[in-house]
mmCIF file of C-alpha atoms and ligand atoms in Angstrom:
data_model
loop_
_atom_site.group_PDB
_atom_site.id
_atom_site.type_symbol
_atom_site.label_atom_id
_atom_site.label_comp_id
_atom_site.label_asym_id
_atom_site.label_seq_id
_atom_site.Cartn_x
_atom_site.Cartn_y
_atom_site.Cartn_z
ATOM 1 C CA UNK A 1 0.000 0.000 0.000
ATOM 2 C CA UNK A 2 1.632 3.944 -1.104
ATOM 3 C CA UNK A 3 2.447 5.601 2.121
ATOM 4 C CA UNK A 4 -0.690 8.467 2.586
ATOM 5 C CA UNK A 5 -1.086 11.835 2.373
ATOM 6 C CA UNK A 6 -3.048 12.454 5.097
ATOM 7 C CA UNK A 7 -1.733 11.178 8.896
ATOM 8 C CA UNK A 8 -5.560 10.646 9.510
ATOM 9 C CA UNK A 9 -5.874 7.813 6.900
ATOM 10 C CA UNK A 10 -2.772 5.647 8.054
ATOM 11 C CA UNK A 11 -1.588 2.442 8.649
ATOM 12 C CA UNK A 12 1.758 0.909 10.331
ATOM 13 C CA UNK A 13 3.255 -2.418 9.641
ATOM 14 C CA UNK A 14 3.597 -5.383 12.291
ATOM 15 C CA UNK A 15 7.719 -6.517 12.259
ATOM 16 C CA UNK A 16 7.360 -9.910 11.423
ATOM 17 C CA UNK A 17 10.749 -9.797 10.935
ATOM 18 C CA UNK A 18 10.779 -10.269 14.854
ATOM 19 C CA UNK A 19 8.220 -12.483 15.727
ATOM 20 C CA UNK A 20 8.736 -15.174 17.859
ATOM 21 C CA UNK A 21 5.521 -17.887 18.133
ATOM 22 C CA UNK A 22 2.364 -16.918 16.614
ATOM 23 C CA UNK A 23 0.648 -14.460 19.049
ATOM 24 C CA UNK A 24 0.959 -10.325 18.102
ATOM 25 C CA UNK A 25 1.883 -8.167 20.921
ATOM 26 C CA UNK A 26 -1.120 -5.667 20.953
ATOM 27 C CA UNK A 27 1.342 -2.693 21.018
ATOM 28 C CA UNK A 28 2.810 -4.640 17.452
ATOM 29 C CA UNK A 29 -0.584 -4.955 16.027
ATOM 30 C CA UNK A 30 -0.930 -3.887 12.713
ATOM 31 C CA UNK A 31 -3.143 -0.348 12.192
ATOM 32 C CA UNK A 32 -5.044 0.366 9.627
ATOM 33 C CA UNK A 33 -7.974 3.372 9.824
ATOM 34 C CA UNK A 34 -9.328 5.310 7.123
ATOM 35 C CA UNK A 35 -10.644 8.254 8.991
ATOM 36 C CA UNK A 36 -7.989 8.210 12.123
ATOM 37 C CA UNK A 37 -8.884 6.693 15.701
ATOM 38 C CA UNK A 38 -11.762 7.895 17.225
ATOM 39 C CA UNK A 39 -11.908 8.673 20.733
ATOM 40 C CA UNK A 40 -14.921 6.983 22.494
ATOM 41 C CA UNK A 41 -16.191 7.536 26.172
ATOM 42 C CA UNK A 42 -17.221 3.694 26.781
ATOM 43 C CA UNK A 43 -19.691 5.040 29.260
ATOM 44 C CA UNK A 44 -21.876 6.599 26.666
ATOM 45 C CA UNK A 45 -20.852 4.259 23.478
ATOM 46 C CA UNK A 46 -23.832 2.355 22.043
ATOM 47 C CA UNK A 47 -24.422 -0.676 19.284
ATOM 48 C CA UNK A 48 -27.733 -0.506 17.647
ATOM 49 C CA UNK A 49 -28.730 -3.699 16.278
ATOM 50 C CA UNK A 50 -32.279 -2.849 14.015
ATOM 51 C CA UNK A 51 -33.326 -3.336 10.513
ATOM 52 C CA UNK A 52 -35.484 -6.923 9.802
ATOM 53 C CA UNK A 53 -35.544 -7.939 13.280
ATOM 54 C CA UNK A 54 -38.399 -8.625 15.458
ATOM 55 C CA UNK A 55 -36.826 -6.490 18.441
ATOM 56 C CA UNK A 56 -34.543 -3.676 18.109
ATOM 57 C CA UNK A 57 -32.308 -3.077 20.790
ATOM 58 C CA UNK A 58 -29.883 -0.627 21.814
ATOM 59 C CA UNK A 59 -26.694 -2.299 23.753
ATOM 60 C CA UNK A 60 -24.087 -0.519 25.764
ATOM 61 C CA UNK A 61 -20.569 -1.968 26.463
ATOM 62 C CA UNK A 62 -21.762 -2.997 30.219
ATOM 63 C CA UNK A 63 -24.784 -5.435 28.339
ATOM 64 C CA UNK A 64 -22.148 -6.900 26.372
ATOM 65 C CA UNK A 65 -19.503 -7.507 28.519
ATOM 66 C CA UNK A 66 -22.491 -9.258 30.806
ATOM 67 C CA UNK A 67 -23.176 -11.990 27.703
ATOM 68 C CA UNK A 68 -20.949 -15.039 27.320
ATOM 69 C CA UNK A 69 -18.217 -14.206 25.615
ATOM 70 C CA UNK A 70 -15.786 -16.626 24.233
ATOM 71 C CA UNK A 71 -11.981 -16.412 23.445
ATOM 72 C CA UNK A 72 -10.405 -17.160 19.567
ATOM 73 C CA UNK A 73 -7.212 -17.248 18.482
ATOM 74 C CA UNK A 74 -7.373 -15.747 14.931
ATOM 75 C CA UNK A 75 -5.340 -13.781 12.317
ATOM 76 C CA UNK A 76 -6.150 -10.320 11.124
ATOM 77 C CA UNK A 77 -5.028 -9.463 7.414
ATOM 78 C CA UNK A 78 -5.773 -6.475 4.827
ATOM 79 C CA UNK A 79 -6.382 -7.515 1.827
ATOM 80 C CA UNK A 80 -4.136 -4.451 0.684
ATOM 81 C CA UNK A 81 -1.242 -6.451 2.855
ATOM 82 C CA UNK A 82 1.426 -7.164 -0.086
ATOM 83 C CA UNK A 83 0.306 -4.444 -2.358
ATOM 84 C CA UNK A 84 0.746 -6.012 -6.346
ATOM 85 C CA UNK A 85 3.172 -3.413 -6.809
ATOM 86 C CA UNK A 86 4.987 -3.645 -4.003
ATOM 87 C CA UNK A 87 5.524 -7.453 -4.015
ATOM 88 C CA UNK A 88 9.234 -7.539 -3.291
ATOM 89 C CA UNK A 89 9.179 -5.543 -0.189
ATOM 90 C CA UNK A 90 12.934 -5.288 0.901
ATOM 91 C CA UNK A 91 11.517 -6.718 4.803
ATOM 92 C CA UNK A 92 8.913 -8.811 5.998
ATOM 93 C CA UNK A 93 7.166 -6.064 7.429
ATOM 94 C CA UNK A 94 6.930 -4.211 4.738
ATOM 95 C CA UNK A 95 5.952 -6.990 2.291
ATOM 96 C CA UNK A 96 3.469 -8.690 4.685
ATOM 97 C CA UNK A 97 3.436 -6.643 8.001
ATOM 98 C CA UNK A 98 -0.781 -5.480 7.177
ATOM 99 C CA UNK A 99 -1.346 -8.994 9.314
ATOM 100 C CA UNK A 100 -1.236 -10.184 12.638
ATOM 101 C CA UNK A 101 -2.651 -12.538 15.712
ATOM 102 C CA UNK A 102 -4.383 -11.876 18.636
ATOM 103 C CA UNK A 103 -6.399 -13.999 21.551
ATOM 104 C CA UNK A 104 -9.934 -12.442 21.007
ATOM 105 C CA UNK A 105 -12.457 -12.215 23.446
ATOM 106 C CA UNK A 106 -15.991 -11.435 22.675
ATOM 107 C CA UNK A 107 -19.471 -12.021 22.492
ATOM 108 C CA UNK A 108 -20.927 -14.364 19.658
ATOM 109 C CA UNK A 109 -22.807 -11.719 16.820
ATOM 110 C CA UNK A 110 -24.969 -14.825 16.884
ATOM 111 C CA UNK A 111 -26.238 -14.451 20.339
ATOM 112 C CA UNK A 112 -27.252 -10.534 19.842
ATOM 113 C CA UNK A 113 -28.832 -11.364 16.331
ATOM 114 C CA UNK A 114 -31.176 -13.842 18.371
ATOM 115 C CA UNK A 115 -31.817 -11.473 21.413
ATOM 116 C CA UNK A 116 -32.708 -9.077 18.550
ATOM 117 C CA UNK A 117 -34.775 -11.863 16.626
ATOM 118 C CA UNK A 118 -33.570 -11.767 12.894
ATOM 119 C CA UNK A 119 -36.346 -12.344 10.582
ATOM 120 C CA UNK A 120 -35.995 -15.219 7.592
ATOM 121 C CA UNK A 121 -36.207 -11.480 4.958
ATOM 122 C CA UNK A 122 -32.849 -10.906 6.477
ATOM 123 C CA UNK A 123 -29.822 -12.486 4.506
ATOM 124 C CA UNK A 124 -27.173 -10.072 5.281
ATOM 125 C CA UNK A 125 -26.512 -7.518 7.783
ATOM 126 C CA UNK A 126 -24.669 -4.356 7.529
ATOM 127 C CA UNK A 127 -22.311 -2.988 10.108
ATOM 128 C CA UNK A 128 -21.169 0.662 10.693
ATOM 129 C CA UNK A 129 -18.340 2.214 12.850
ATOM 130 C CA UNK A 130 -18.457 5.299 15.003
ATOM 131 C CA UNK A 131 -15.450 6.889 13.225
ATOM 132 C CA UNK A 132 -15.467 9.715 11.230
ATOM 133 C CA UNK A 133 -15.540 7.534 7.402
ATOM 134 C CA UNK A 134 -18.731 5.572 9.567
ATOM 135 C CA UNK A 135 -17.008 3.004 7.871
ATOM 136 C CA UNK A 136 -19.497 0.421 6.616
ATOM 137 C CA UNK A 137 -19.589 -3.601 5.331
ATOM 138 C CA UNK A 138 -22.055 -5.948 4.549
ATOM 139 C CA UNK A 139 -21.711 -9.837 5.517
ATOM 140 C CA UNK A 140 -23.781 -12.310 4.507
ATOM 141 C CA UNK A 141 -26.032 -13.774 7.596
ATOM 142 C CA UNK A 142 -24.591 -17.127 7.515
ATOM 143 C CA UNK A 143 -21.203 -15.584 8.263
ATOM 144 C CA UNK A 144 -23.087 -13.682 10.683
ATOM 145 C CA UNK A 145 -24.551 -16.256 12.556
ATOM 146 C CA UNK A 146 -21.501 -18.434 12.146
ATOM 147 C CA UNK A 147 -18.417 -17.752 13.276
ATOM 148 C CA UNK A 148 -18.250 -13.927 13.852
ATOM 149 C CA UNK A 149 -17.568 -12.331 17.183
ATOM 150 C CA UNK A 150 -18.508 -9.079 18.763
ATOM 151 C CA UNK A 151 -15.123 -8.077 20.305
ATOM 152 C CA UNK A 152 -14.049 -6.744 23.778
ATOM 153 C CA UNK A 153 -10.795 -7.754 24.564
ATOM 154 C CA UNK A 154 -7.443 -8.676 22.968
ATOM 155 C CA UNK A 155 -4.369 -10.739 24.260
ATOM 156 C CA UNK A 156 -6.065 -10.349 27.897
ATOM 157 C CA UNK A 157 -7.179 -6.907 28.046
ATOM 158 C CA UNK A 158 -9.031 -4.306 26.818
ATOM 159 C CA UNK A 159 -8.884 -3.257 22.644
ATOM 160 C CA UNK A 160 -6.510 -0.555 22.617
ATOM 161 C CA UNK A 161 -8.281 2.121 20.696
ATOM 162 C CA UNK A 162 -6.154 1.908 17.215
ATOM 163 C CA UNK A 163 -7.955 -1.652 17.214
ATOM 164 C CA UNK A 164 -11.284 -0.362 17.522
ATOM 165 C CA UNK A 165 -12.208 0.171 21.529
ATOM 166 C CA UNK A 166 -14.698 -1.068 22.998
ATOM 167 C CA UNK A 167 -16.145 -3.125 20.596
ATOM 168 C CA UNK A 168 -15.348 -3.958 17.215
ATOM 169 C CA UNK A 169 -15.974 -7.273 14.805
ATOM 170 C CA UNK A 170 -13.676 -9.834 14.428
ATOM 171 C CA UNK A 171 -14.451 -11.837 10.922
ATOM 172 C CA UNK A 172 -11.934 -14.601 11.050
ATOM 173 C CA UNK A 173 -10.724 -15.289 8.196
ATOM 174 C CA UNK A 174 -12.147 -12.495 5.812
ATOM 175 C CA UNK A 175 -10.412 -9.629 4.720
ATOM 176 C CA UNK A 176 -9.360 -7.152 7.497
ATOM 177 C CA UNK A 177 -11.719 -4.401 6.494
ATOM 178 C CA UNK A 178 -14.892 -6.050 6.972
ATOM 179 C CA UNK A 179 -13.381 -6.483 11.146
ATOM 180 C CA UNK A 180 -15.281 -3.250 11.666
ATOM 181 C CA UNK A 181 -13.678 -0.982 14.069
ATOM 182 C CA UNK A 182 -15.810 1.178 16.949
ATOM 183 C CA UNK A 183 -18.663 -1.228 16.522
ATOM 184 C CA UNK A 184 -21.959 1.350 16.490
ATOM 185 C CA UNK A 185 -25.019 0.075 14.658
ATOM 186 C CA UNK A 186 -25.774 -3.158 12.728
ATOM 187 C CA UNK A 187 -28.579 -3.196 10.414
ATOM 188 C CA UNK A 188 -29.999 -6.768 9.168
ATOM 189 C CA UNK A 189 -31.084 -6.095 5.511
ATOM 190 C CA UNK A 190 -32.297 -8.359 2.393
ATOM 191 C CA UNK A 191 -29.289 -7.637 0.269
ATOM 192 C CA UNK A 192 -26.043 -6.211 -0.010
ATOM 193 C CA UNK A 193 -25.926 -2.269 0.816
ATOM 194 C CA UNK A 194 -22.806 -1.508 -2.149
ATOM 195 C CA UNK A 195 -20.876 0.636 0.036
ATOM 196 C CA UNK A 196 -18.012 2.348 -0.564
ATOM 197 C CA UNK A 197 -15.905 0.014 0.736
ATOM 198 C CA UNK A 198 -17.095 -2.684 -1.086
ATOM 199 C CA UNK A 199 -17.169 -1.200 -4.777
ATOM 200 C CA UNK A 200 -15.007 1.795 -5.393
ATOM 201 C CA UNK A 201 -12.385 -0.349 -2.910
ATOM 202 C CA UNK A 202 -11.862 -4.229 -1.731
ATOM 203 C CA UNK A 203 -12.574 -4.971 -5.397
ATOM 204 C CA UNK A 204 -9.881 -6.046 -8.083
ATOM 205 C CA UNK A 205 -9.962 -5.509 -11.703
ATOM 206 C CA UNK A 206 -9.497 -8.516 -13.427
ATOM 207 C CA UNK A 207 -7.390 -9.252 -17.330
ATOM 208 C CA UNK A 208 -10.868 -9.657 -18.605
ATOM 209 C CA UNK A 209 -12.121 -5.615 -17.451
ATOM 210 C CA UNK A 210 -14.695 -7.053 -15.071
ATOM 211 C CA UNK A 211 -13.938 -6.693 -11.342
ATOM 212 C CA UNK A 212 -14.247 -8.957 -8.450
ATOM 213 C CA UNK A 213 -16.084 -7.850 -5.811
ATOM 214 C CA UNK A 214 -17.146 -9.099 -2.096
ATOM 215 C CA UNK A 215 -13.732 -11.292 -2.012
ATOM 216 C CA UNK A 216 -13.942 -11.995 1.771
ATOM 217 C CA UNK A 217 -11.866 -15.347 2.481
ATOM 218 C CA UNK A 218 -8.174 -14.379 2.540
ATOM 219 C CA UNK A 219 -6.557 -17.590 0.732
ATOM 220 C CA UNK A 220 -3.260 -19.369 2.164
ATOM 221 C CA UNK A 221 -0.079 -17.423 2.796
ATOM 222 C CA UNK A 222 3.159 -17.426 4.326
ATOM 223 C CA UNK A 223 6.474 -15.929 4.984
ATOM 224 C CA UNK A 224 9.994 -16.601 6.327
ATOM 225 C CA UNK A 225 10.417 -14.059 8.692
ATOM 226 C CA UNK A 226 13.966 -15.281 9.302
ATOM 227 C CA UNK A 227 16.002 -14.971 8.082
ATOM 228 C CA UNK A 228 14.676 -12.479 5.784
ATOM 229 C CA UNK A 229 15.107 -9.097 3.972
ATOM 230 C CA UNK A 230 17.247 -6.846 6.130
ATOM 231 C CA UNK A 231 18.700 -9.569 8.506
ATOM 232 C CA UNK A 232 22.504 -10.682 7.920
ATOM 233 C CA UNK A 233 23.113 -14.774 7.889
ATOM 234 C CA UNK A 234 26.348 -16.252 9.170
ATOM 235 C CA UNK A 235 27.485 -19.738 7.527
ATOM 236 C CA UNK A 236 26.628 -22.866 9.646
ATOM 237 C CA UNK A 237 23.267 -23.723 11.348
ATOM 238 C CA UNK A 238 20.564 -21.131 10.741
ATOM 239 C CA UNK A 239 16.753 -22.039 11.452
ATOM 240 C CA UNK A 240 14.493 -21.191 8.887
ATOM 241 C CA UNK A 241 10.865 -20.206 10.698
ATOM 242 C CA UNK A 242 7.975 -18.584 9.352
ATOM 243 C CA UNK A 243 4.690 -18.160 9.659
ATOM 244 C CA UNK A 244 1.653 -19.223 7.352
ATOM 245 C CA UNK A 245 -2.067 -18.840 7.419
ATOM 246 C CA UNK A 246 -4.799 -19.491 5.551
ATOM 247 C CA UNK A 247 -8.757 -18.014 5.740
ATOM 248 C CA UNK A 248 -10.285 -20.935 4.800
ATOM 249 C CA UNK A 249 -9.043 -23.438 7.830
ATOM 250 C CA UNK A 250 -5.809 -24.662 9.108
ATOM 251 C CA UNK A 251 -2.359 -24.909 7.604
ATOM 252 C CA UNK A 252 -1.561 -28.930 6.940
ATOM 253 C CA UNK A 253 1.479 -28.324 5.362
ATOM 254 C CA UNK A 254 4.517 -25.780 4.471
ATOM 255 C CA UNK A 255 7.411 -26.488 2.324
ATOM 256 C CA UNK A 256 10.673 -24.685 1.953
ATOM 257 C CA UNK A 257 12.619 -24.440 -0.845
ATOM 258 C CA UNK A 258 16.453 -23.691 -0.819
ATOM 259 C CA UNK A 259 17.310 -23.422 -4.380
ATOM 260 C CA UNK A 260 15.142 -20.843 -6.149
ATOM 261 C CA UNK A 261 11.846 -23.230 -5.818
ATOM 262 C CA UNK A 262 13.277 -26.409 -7.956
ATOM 263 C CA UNK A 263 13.382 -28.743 -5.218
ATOM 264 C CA UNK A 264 10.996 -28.729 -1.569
ATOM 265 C CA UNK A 265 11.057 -29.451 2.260
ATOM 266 C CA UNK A 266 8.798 -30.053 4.725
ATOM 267 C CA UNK A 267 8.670 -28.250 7.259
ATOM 268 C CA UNK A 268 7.904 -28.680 11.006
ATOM 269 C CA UNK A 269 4.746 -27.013 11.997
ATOM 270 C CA UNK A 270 4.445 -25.914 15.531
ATOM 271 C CA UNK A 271 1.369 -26.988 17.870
ATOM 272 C CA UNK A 272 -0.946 -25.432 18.376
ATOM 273 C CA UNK A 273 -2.003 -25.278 14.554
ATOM 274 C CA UNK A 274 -5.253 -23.517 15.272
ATOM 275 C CA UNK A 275 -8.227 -22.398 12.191
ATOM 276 C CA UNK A 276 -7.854 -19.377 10.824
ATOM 277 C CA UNK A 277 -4.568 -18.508 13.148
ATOM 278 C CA UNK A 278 -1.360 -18.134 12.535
ATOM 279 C CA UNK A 279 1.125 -21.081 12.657
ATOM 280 C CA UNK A 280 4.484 -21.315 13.300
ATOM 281 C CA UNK A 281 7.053 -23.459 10.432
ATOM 282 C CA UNK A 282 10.702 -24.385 11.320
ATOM 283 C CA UNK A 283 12.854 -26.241 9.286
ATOM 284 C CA UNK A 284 16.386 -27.059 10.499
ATOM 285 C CA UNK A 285 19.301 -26.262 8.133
ATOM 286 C CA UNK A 286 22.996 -25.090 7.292
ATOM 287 C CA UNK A 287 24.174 -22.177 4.833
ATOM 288 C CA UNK A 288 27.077 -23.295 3.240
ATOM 289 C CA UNK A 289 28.350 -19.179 2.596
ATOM 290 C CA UNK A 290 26.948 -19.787 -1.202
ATOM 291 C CA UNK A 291 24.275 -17.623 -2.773
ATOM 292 C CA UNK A 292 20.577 -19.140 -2.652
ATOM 293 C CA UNK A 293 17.320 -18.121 -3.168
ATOM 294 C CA UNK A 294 14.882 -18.999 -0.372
ATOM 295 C CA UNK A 295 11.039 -19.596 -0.245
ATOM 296 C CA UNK A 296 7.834 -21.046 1.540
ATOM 297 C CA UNK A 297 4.800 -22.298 0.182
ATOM 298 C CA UNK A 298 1.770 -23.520 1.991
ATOM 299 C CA UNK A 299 -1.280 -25.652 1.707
ATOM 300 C CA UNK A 300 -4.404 -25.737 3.739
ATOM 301 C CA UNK A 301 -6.921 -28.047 5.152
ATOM 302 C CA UNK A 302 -9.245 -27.275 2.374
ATOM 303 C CA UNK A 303 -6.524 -28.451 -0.220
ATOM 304 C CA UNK A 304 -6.069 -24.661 -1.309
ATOM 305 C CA UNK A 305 -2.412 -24.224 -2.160
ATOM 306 C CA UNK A 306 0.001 -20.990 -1.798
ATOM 307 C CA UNK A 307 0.604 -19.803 -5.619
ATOM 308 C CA UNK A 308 3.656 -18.761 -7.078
ATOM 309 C CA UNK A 309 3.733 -15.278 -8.280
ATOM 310 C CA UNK A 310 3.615 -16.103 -11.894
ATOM 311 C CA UNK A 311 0.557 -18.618 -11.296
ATOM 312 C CA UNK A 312 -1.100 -15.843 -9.556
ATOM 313 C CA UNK A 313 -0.722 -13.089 -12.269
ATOM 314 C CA UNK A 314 -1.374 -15.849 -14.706
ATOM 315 C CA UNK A 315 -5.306 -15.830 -13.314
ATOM 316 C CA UNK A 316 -5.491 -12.131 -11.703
ATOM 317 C CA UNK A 317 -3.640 -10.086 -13.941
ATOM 318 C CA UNK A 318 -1.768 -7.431 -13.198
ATOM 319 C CA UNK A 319 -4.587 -4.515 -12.308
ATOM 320 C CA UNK A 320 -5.938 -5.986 -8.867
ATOM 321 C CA UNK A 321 -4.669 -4.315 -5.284
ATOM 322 C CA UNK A 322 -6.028 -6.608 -3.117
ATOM 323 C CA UNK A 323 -5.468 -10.507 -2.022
ATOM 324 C CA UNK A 324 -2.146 -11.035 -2.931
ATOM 325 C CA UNK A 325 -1.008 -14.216 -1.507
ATOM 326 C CA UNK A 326 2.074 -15.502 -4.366
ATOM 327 C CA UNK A 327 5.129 -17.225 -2.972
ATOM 328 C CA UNK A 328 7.505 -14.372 -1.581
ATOM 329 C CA UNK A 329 11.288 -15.427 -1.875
ATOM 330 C CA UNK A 330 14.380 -14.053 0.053
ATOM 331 C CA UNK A 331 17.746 -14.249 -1.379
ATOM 332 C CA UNK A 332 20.933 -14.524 1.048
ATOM 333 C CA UNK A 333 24.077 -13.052 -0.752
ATOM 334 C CA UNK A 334 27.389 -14.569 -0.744
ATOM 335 C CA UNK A 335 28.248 -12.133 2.218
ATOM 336 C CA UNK A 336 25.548 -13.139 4.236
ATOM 337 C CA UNK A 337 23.101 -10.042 3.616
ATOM 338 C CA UNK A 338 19.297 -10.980 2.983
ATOM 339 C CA UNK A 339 17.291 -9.137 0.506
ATOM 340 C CA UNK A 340 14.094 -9.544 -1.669
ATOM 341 C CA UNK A 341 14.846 -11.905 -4.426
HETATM 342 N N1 LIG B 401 -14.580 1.718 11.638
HETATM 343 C C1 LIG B 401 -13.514 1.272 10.953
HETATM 344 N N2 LIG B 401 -13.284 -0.052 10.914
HETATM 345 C C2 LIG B 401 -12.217 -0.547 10.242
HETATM 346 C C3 LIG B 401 -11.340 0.334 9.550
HETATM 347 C C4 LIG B 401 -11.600 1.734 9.607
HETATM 348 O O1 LIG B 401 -10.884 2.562 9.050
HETATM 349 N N3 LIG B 401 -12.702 2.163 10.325
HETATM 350 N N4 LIG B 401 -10.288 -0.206 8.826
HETATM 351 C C5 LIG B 401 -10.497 -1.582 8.339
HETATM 352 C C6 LIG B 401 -9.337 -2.156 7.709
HETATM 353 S S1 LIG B 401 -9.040 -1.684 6.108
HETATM 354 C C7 LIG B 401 -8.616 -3.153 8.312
HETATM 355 S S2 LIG B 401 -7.420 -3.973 7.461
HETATM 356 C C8 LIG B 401 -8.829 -3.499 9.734
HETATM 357 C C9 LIG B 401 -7.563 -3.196 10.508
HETATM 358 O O2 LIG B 401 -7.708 -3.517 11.862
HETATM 359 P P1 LIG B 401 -6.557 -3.100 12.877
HETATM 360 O O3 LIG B 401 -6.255 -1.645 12.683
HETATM 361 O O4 LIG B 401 -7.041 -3.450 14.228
HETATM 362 O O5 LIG B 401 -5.346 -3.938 12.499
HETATM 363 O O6 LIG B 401 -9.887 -2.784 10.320
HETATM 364 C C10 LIG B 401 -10.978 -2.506 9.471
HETATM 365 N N5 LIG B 401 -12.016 -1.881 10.252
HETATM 366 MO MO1 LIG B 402 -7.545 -3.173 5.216
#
């Protein structure tokens, strides 16, 4: 993604470069807000939940917090993470830092739909934030009523407010925007609402001129976050580790390739290898002080495979912005130095 003009429509990049295990230190979470971060007395914050329901009601953060909630480990991702253009990102963080993983804790959107009594009409719903863009998504109501939390707390506390406190949504597994931030009103509705953020953006042009549109599953990904672009490698035993995800389930398998993708390696996945989280890969090995081209590519439980860059453009062209997930390769110079092959 360019760098912005405006400091109120920012983002900043979690070092992946650095990560250790698959949890995101809150403070390392990756930002991304359109219209700034709002700042919301939690006292007087409200979600409206209306539209084809049998019941409108009007929640504060205290009725929430007093539902069972439940705690998820998932990933968050922007589909704008590992912008087309910007595919050979000299670090890890800048190439794939839009993502992260948190412990979320929350309250089931299930549960409120039901207290508010969601008529058969209703097949999506629409959900707003209290920030300045009143950024706004539509989800289908089987996502809805699936897997989708109402979010209160992160890694064992509160949100911090660049994540969207006191309540935002957490939509594992779909693209980061639809997460909405400062949770305010959600609206059940009979069909998709076309927002902004779901036709002028989050769509791709594709080779053909039509565009893609409501591309929520983020597909299988990964990186070696060491040793990668910016680090230094000394011959002998080095570890390769990474992470991978995928939107669709859980990662069954990542290989590792040593020589420019012609030959592959399992590697080791860590435990736990949770759905829709981040996992951990590690793969023994020695650098012999030669130059070599390194890269990871991962499958998930769903059989959906990690393409290589070529394969990707191959279907997608070369006009989309979002949902880049190609095979992202590291090379290690002779004198040790890693940079974006
Ligand atoms: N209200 C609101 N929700 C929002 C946004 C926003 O600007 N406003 N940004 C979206 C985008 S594009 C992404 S990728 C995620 C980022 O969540 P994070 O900042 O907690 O990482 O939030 C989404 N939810
Ligand atoms: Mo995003």
């Amino acid at each position: 993604m360019p760098e912005t003009r405006f400091p109120e429509e920012s983002q900043s990049r979690t070092p992946l470069q650095d990560s250790c295990g698959i949890l995101t230190p809150s403070a390392l979470h990756y930002e991304r807000h359109h219209s700034g971060v709002p700042a919301i007395d939690p006292a007087a914050h409200r979600l409206l939940i209306h539209g084809l329901v049998d019941r409108p009601i009007i929640f504060t953060v205290e009725d929430i917090r007093r539902l069972p909630s439940i705690s998820r480990i998932y990933f968050l991702e922007c589909s704008g993470n590992t912008v087309w253009a910007d595919h050979a990102g000299p670090t890890a963080q800048r190439s794939h830092g839009l993502a992260s993983c948190s412990e979320w804790t929350g309250v089931p959107l299930s549960i409120l739909l039901s207290e508010a009594g969601v008529q058969p009409r209703a097949r999506w719903i629409l959900a707003e934030g209290a920030d300045a863009c009143k950024m706004q998504r539509s989800l289908p109501i089987e996502k809805a009523m699936d897997d989708i939390l109402v979010a209160w707390g992160q890694n064992g506390e509160a949100l911090r407010p660049e994540q969207g406190y006191p309540l935002r949504l957490v939509v594992p597994g779909w693209e980061g925007n639809v997460s909405v931030k400062w949770l305010r009103r959600i609206e059940a509705v009979d069909q998709p609402y076309m927002t902004r953020d779901e036709t002028a953006r989050y769509t791709d042009l594709m080779p053909d001129g039509k565009a893609r549109i409501f591309t929520f599953v983020m597909d299988a990904k990964s990186i070696i976050t060491c040793p990668s672009g910016g680090q230094s490698v000394k011959p002998g035993f080095c570890e390769i580790t990474g992470l991978a995800w995928s939107g669709r389930g859980r990662i069954e398998r990542v290989e590792i390739s040593v020589d420019g993708g012609k030959t592959w390696i399992d590697a080791a996945l860590q435990e736990p290898r949770l759905d829709k989280s981040f996992t951990r890969f590690r793969l023994p090995w020695k650098w012999d002080g030669s130059e070599v081209e390194l890269q990871s590519r991962c499958a998930d439980n769903t059989g959906s495979v990690q393409p290589s860059w070529d394969a990707l453009v191959a279907v997608r062209g070369v006009h989309s912005d979002y949902h880049n997930n190609a095979i992202k390769a590291w090379k290690i110079s002779a004198d040790g130095r890693v940079t974006s092959a």
